[in-house]
Amino acid sequence: METINSKSIVEACPILTALLDANRDFLLVANGTTNHCPMALIALARMGASEQRLLDFFESWKQHFAIPIAMQNQQIISGEWINYLGEVAAFHALQDYFYTQIRQRDVTSVLCEVIEKNAFTAASGAFHAVIRLAYGLAEKYDGEIAAGLAYLVSAHLPIRLHSISDKDGQLAGQRSYVSSVMQGLSNIAGQTFSQYEGDMITTRMRAVAADPDFIQHCPDLDFYADALHDLADAALQLYWQSPSFTALHMVTGVSAAGQIIRFLSAQLPRSLGQRLLRQLFDDLWPAFCAAYVVAGAVPLSPGLLPTQSAPLDLTWRECIERAIQSHDEHLIKMTYTCYLENGLCHSPMYLKVVQRLAFDGNV
């Protein structure tokens, strides 16, 4: 039986549309966190949550986390959108701008423009920007697609292996080349890095990206046929071995990046799609590696996954029902993501992860 909707559901769920639109009255930042509300609402709806459950979640989020926009402080976009890279205060104005552009043109051309001028910057907002964009694309909902693009621009966090401070290319010349994700992560795990300070994942990722040791020891990796699958598998292994918010965002972020890449691959001519796909991966790989370092660069042991058991022997449906009733937006998104990824690779490890989440009650 199909558990999660595979098609856009906004037209069939008017309350979801209304709540996504109402969320535009909230800032991108929230009390002690960032605005996960629209992503959690879409994940809940696609897992089969009732309209009342969506309303209850929205009201709870509004009460405990949402920060209303001060209308008089809203920025207005003038000139090129690229002039607002890294300006969080411009998020809502950028969302309006991209929404208008999508309506006047089309989603694919606007998305390609942002990626080609801004790069993929998958680390932006600790992967939340690509997650929100992927959810918007899945729903074919222009408002959330625009929000994801605005997030990529306003929370701009590029991670470059070819550092602009390394003008002579000396650090790049010292980096190794690897042929697989696991080989690359194994190389990184064998290095000693600094202790990166900061309460936020993005703060620590910026520190990693600016560290010459990371630029030197993060290997180059070209895109290959199973690269996205291997990234997803590595993120899952890391989360199973050493659960953390960073590892969780690597799982959900890689899944979202894969959704965006598959969307573009289906929309673009083959030659253009292949070129852009490689560009997307070139941006995704160092972001993933930086997050891996922030998460402790734990050596991955794939054999641990099939031998360790989860504390509760729940079915997918039972795990999903528990997630639907949760107010933990990370648990909701992680359960939804694991179900989606399981549908692509049919790995029993995704169920083990959500079984453990259901047992713990939080992430």
Short mmCIF file of C-alpha atoms in Angstrom, two decimals:
data_model
loop_
_atom_site.label_atom_id
_atom_site.label_comp_id
_atom_site.label_asym_id
_atom_site.label_seq_id
_atom_site.Cartn_x
_atom_site.Cartn_y
_atom_site.Cartn_z
CA MET A 1 0.00 0.00 0.00
CA GLU A 2 1.29 3.46 -0.89
CA THR A 3 2.05 5.25 2.37
CA ILE A 4 3.39 8.60 1.23
CA ASN A 5 1.85 10.61 -1.57
CA SER A 6 4.06 10.56 -4.66
CA LYS A 7 2.36 13.52 -6.33
CA SER A 8 1.74 17.13 -5.39
CA ILE A 9 -1.03 17.38 -2.82
CA VAL A 10 -1.50 21.12 -2.37
CA GLU A 11 -4.48 21.21 -4.72
CA ALA A 12 -6.13 18.33 -2.89
CA CYS A 13 -5.38 19.85 0.53
CA PRO A 14 -6.53 23.49 0.64
CA ILE A 15 -5.58 23.83 4.30
CA LEU A 16 -1.94 23.06 3.46
CA THR A 17 -1.94 25.86 0.88
CA ALA A 18 -3.49 28.25 3.38
CA LEU A 19 -0.95 27.38 6.08
CA LEU A 20 2.02 27.68 3.74
CA ASP A 21 0.79 31.11 2.73
CA ALA A 22 0.18 32.08 6.36
CA ASN A 23 3.76 31.09 7.18
CA ARG A 24 4.93 34.03 5.07
CA ASP A 25 4.01 36.23 8.03
CA PHE A 26 6.89 34.65 10.00
CA LEU A 27 10.58 35.48 9.85
CA LEU A 28 13.08 33.03 8.41
CA VAL A 29 14.64 32.80 11.86
CA ALA A 30 12.61 31.53 14.81
CA ASN A 31 12.93 31.36 18.58
CA GLY A 32 16.09 29.34 19.13
CA THR A 33 15.98 27.77 15.67
CA THR A 34 15.04 28.49 12.06
CA ASN A 35 11.62 28.36 10.44
CA HIS A 36 11.02 24.65 9.87
CA CYS A 37 7.26 25.10 9.79
CA PRO A 38 6.58 24.88 6.01
CA MET A 39 8.89 21.90 5.57
CA ALA A 40 7.29 20.04 8.49
CA LEU A 41 3.80 20.82 7.17
CA ILE A 42 4.61 19.39 3.73
CA ALA A 43 6.22 16.30 5.26
CA LEU A 44 3.21 15.77 7.52
CA ALA A 45 0.75 16.18 4.66
CA ARG A 46 2.66 13.77 2.42
CA MET A 47 2.75 11.21 5.22
CA GLY A 48 -1.04 11.38 5.43
CA ALA A 49 -1.68 13.76 8.33
CA SER A 50 -5.24 15.04 8.62
CA GLU A 51 -6.14 18.67 8.05
CA GLN A 52 -6.76 19.04 11.77
CA ARG A 53 -3.29 17.70 12.54
CA LEU A 54 -1.78 20.24 10.12
CA LEU A 55 -3.71 23.01 11.85
CA ASP A 56 -2.61 21.81 15.29
CA PHE A 57 1.04 21.69 14.25
CA PHE A 58 0.88 25.15 12.71
CA GLU A 59 -0.74 26.66 15.81
CA SER A 60 1.81 25.00 18.08
CA TRP A 61 4.67 26.29 15.95
CA LYS A 62 3.16 29.76 15.84
CA GLN A 63 2.80 29.82 19.62
CA HIS A 64 6.23 28.46 20.57
CA PHE A 65 8.66 29.37 17.78
CA ALA A 66 7.35 31.79 15.15
CA ILE A 67 8.54 35.39 15.06
CA PRO A 68 6.13 37.68 13.17
CA ILE A 69 7.53 39.98 10.52
CA ALA A 70 7.84 43.64 11.44
CA MET A 71 6.30 44.96 8.23
CA GLN A 72 8.00 48.31 8.48
CA ASN A 73 11.41 46.64 8.48
CA GLN A 74 10.95 44.62 5.30
CA GLN A 75 13.56 45.16 2.64
CA ILE A 76 12.77 45.90 -0.99
CA ILE A 77 14.84 44.37 -3.77
CA SER A 78 16.36 46.88 -6.13
CA GLY A 79 18.68 45.86 -8.93
CA GLU A 80 20.00 42.31 -9.33
CA TRP A 81 19.08 39.59 -6.84
CA ILE A 82 22.70 38.47 -6.72
CA ASN A 83 23.54 41.70 -4.88
CA TYR A 84 21.77 40.26 -1.82
CA LEU A 85 23.93 37.19 -1.25
CA GLY A 86 24.11 36.48 2.47
CA GLU A 87 21.56 39.13 3.47
CA VAL A 88 19.10 37.23 5.66
CA ALA A 89 16.97 40.36 6.08
CA ALA A 90 16.28 40.27 2.34
CA PHE A 91 14.70 36.79 2.45
CA HIS A 92 11.06 37.89 2.14
CA ALA A 93 11.78 40.45 -0.55
CA LEU A 94 13.74 37.82 -2.48
CA GLN A 95 10.88 35.36 -2.07
CA ASP A 96 8.50 37.88 -3.61
CA TYR A 97 10.98 38.58 -6.40
CA PHE A 98 11.51 34.91 -7.30
CA TYR A 99 7.79 34.21 -7.09
CA THR A 100 7.15 36.92 -9.67
CA GLN A 101 9.98 35.62 -11.86
CA ILE A 102 8.60 32.07 -11.76
CA ARG A 103 5.13 33.30 -12.74
CA GLN A 104 6.51 35.41 -15.57
CA ARG A 105 8.93 32.77 -16.84
CA ASP A 106 9.01 29.20 -15.51
CA VAL A 107 10.47 27.26 -12.60
CA THR A 108 13.28 25.56 -14.51
CA SER A 109 14.77 28.69 -16.07
CA VAL A 110 14.70 30.62 -12.77
CA LEU A 111 16.21 27.68 -10.88
CA CYS A 112 18.98 27.26 -13.45
CA GLU A 113 19.76 30.99 -13.33
CA VAL A 114 20.18 30.93 -9.56
CA ILE A 115 22.36 27.83 -9.63
CA GLU A 116 24.57 29.04 -12.46
CA LYS A 117 25.11 32.52 -10.99
CA ASN A 118 25.12 31.60 -7.30
CA ALA A 119 26.28 27.94 -7.44
CA PHE A 120 24.34 25.31 -5.55
CA THR A 121 25.63 26.35 -2.09
CA ALA A 122 24.02 23.28 -0.53
CA ALA A 123 25.38 24.20 2.91
CA SER A 124 23.28 27.39 3.02
CA GLY A 125 21.18 27.43 6.16
CA ALA A 126 22.71 24.09 7.24
CA PHE A 127 21.08 22.40 4.20
CA HIS A 128 17.67 23.90 5.02
CA ALA A 129 17.64 25.96 1.83
CA VAL A 130 17.93 22.93 -0.45
CA ILE A 131 15.42 21.02 1.71
CA ARG A 132 12.85 23.79 1.43
CA LEU A 133 13.49 24.10 -2.31
CA ALA A 134 13.13 20.34 -2.84
CA TYR A 135 9.86 20.24 -0.90
CA GLY A 136 8.54 23.14 -2.95
CA LEU A 137 9.49 21.40 -6.19
CA ALA A 138 7.83 18.18 -5.03
CA GLU A 139 4.61 20.08 -4.39
CA LYS A 140 4.92 22.18 -7.56
CA TYR A 141 4.07 25.10 -5.29
CA ASP A 142 5.55 28.34 -6.59
CA GLY A 143 5.52 30.08 -3.22
CA GLU A 144 7.71 27.44 -1.59
CA ILE A 145 9.98 27.10 -4.63
CA ALA A 146 10.52 30.86 -4.43
CA ALA A 147 11.18 30.54 -0.69
CA GLY A 148 13.82 27.87 -1.31
CA LEU A 149 15.57 30.03 -3.90
CA ALA A 150 15.40 33.05 -1.59
CA TYR A 151 16.86 30.91 1.19
CA LEU A 152 19.79 29.84 -1.02
CA VAL A 153 20.58 33.47 -1.77
CA SER A 154 19.95 35.11 1.61
CA ALA A 155 21.69 32.38 3.66
CA HIS A 156 24.51 32.09 1.10
CA LEU A 157 27.18 29.68 2.37
CA PRO A 158 29.57 28.66 -0.41
CA ILE A 159 32.18 26.04 0.44
CA ARG A 160 34.96 26.01 -2.10
CA LEU A 161 37.83 23.57 -2.29
CA HIS A 162 39.62 26.05 -4.54
CA SER A 163 39.89 28.78 -1.94
CA ILE A 164 40.07 32.36 -3.17
CA SER A 165 42.71 32.99 -0.47
CA ASP A 166 44.91 30.30 -2.03
CA LYS A 167 45.95 32.46 -4.97
CA ASP A 168 48.89 30.31 -6.02
CA GLY A 169 46.89 27.08 -5.88
CA GLN A 170 49.36 25.55 -3.43
CA LEU A 171 46.71 24.03 -1.19
CA ALA A 172 44.75 22.68 -4.14
CA GLY A 173 47.91 21.09 -5.46
CA GLN A 174 48.33 19.21 -2.18
CA ARG A 175 44.83 17.72 -2.23
CA SER A 176 44.33 14.13 -3.31
CA TYR A 177 41.92 12.76 -5.85
CA VAL A 178 39.54 9.93 -4.90
CA SER A 179 37.20 7.79 -6.95
CA SER A 180 34.37 7.24 -4.44
CA VAL A 181 32.51 8.91 -1.61
CA MET A 182 33.65 6.35 0.97
CA GLN A 183 37.29 6.67 -0.08
CA GLY A 184 37.07 10.44 0.25
CA LEU A 185 35.46 10.32 3.69
CA SER A 186 37.99 7.74 4.83
CA ASN A 187 40.78 10.14 3.85
CA ILE A 188 39.15 12.94 5.82
CA ALA A 189 38.56 10.73 8.87
CA GLY A 190 42.29 10.04 9.02
CA GLN A 191 43.12 13.74 9.48
CA THR A 192 43.22 15.89 12.62
CA PHE A 193 41.24 19.11 12.43
CA SER A 194 40.69 22.02 14.78
CA GLN A 195 37.87 22.20 17.30
CA TYR A 196 35.39 24.48 15.57
CA GLU A 197 33.44 26.70 17.92
CA GLY A 198 29.86 27.95 17.56
CA ASP A 199 26.35 27.05 18.63
CA MET A 200 24.98 26.91 15.09
CA ILE A 201 25.87 24.30 12.48
CA THR A 202 26.37 27.02 9.87
CA THR A 203 28.83 28.88 12.14
CA ARG A 204 30.98 25.77 12.46
CA MET A 205 30.68 24.96 8.75
CA ARG A 206 31.92 28.46 7.90
CA ALA A 207 34.88 27.91 10.21
CA VAL A 208 35.65 24.58 8.52
CA ALA A 209 35.39 26.14 5.07
CA ALA A 210 37.89 28.85 6.05
CA ASP A 211 40.39 26.38 7.53
CA PRO A 212 43.42 25.76 5.24
CA ASP A 213 43.71 22.25 6.72
CA PHE A 214 40.26 21.39 5.40
CA ILE A 215 40.97 22.86 1.97
CA GLN A 216 44.17 20.83 1.81
CA HIS A 217 42.81 17.51 3.08
CA CYS A 218 39.36 17.46 1.49
CA PRO A 219 39.93 15.41 -1.68
CA ASP A 220 38.59 16.12 -5.14
CA LEU A 221 35.85 13.78 -6.35
CA ASP A 222 34.19 13.78 -9.76
CA PHE A 223 30.57 12.82 -10.17
CA TYR A 224 29.93 9.16 -10.95
CA ALA A 225 26.81 7.06 -11.48
CA ASP A 226 26.25 6.00 -7.84
CA ALA A 227 27.57 9.17 -6.22
CA LEU A 228 24.22 10.41 -4.85
CA HIS A 229 23.35 6.96 -3.54
CA ASP A 230 26.77 6.73 -1.86
CA LEU A 231 26.38 10.16 -0.25
CA ALA A 232 22.97 9.18 1.11
CA ASP A 233 24.35 5.88 2.38
CA ALA A 234 27.29 7.57 4.09
CA ALA A 235 25.04 10.14 5.77
CA LEU A 236 22.80 7.37 7.07
CA GLN A 237 25.77 5.39 8.38
CA LEU A 238 27.08 8.48 10.16
CA TYR A 239 23.72 9.19 11.76
CA TRP A 240 23.35 5.58 12.91
CA GLN A 241 26.85 5.47 14.41
CA SER A 242 26.94 8.99 15.84
CA PRO A 243 23.51 10.69 15.87
CA SER A 244 23.65 14.47 15.94
CA PHE A 245 21.79 17.41 14.44
CA THR A 246 24.59 17.82 11.92
CA ALA A 247 24.39 14.19 10.80
CA LEU A 248 20.59 14.41 10.62
CA HIS A 249 20.82 17.44 8.34
CA MET A 250 23.29 15.57 6.16
CA VAL A 251 20.69 12.82 5.68
CA THR A 252 17.82 15.19 4.93
CA GLY A 253 20.01 17.59 2.94
CA VAL A 254 21.49 14.97 0.63
CA SER A 255 18.03 13.55 0.00
CA ALA A 256 16.78 17.04 -0.93
CA ALA A 257 19.78 17.71 -3.17
CA GLY A 258 19.08 14.44 -4.96
CA GLN A 259 15.47 15.47 -5.53
CA ILE A 260 16.59 18.78 -7.06
CA ILE A 261 19.16 17.08 -9.27
CA ARG A 262 16.60 14.54 -10.50
CA PHE A 263 14.10 17.34 -11.17
CA LEU A 264 16.57 19.21 -13.35
CA SER A 265 17.76 16.05 -15.09
CA ALA A 266 14.17 15.38 -16.15
CA GLN A 267 13.56 18.95 -17.32
CA LEU A 268 16.72 19.79 -19.27
CA PRO A 269 18.17 18.51 -22.54
CA ARG A 270 20.64 15.69 -21.88
CA SER A 271 23.85 17.61 -22.59
CA LEU A 272 22.82 20.62 -20.51
CA GLY A 273 21.45 18.39 -17.77
CA GLN A 274 24.70 16.42 -17.53
CA ARG A 275 26.77 19.60 -17.33
CA LEU A 276 24.58 21.09 -14.62
CA LEU A 277 24.45 17.79 -12.75
CA ARG A 278 28.23 17.78 -12.47
CA GLN A 279 28.21 21.39 -11.32
CA LEU A 280 25.64 20.57 -8.66
CA PHE A 281 27.73 17.67 -7.40
CA ASP A 282 30.89 19.78 -7.41
CA ASP A 283 29.10 22.15 -5.02
CA LEU A 284 27.46 19.41 -2.94
CA TRP A 285 30.58 17.34 -2.27
CA PRO A 286 32.62 19.93 -0.30
CA ALA A 287 29.48 20.98 1.61
CA PHE A 288 28.93 17.35 2.62
CA CYS A 289 32.59 16.99 3.62
CA ALA A 290 32.52 20.16 5.71
CA ALA A 291 29.43 18.90 7.54
CA TYR A 292 31.20 15.56 8.04
CA VAL A 293 34.08 17.37 9.75
CA VAL A 294 31.66 19.36 11.92
CA ALA A 295 30.03 16.05 12.91
CA GLY A 296 33.41 14.78 14.11
CA ALA A 297 34.64 12.98 10.97
CA VAL A 298 33.78 9.66 12.62
CA PRO A 299 35.28 6.71 10.69
CA LEU A 300 32.37 4.96 9.03
CA SER A 301 31.86 1.25 9.56
CA PRO A 302 29.14 -0.02 7.21
CA GLY A 303 29.14 -3.41 8.93
CA LEU A 304 27.62 -1.84 12.04
CA LEU A 305 24.34 -1.14 10.26
CA PRO A 306 23.05 -4.66 9.61
CA THR A 307 24.34 -6.13 12.87
CA GLN A 308 22.83 -3.65 15.33
CA SER A 309 19.14 -3.90 16.03
CA ALA A 310 16.64 -1.14 16.70
CA PRO A 311 14.89 -1.10 20.09
CA LEU A 312 11.36 -1.27 18.67
CA ASP A 313 10.16 -3.63 15.94
CA LEU A 314 7.71 -1.22 14.31
CA THR A 315 6.39 -1.22 10.76
CA TRP A 316 6.80 1.77 8.46
CA ARG A 317 3.16 2.64 9.01
CA GLU A 318 3.56 2.61 12.80
CA CYS A 319 6.69 4.77 12.62
CA ILE A 320 4.96 7.23 10.30
CA GLU A 321 1.92 7.46 12.58
CA ARG A 322 4.21 8.29 15.51
CA ALA A 323 5.94 10.96 13.45
CA ILE A 324 2.60 12.47 12.44
CA GLN A 325 1.65 12.88 16.09
CA SER A 326 5.01 14.42 17.01
CA HIS A 327 5.65 18.15 17.44
CA ASP A 328 9.36 17.62 16.76
CA GLU A 329 9.91 19.00 13.28
CA HIS A 330 13.25 17.24 12.92
CA LEU A 331 11.73 13.85 13.72
CA ILE A 332 8.95 14.56 11.22
CA LYS A 333 11.33 15.49 8.40
CA MET A 334 13.75 12.67 9.19
CA THR A 335 11.00 10.03 9.12
CA TYR A 336 9.66 11.43 5.85
CA THR A 337 13.14 11.55 4.32
CA CYS A 338 14.00 7.99 5.36
CA TYR A 339 10.79 6.71 3.78
CA LEU A 340 11.55 8.53 0.53
CA GLU A 341 15.14 7.25 0.41
CA ASN A 342 14.03 3.73 1.25
CA GLY A 343 11.77 3.89 -1.79
CA LEU A 344 14.83 4.61 -3.96
CA CYS A 345 17.22 1.98 -2.62
CA HIS A 346 15.05 -0.38 -0.53
CA SER A 347 17.56 -0.47 2.31
CA PRO A 348 16.30 -1.91 5.62
CA MET A 349 18.60 0.53 7.41
CA TYR A 350 16.18 3.42 6.88
CA LEU A 351 13.49 1.59 8.81
CA LYS A 352 15.97 0.83 11.60
CA VAL A 353 16.77 4.52 11.91
CA VAL A 354 13.12 5.58 12.19
CA GLN A 355 12.43 2.71 14.59
CA ARG A 356 15.11 4.13 16.85
CA LEU A 357 13.68 7.62 16.43
CA ALA A 358 10.24 6.32 17.41
CA PHE A 359 11.73 4.70 20.50
CA ASP A 360 13.66 7.79 21.57
CA GLY A 361 10.72 10.11 20.90
CA ASN A 362 13.02 12.83 19.56
CA VAL A 363 16.22 13.31 17.55
#
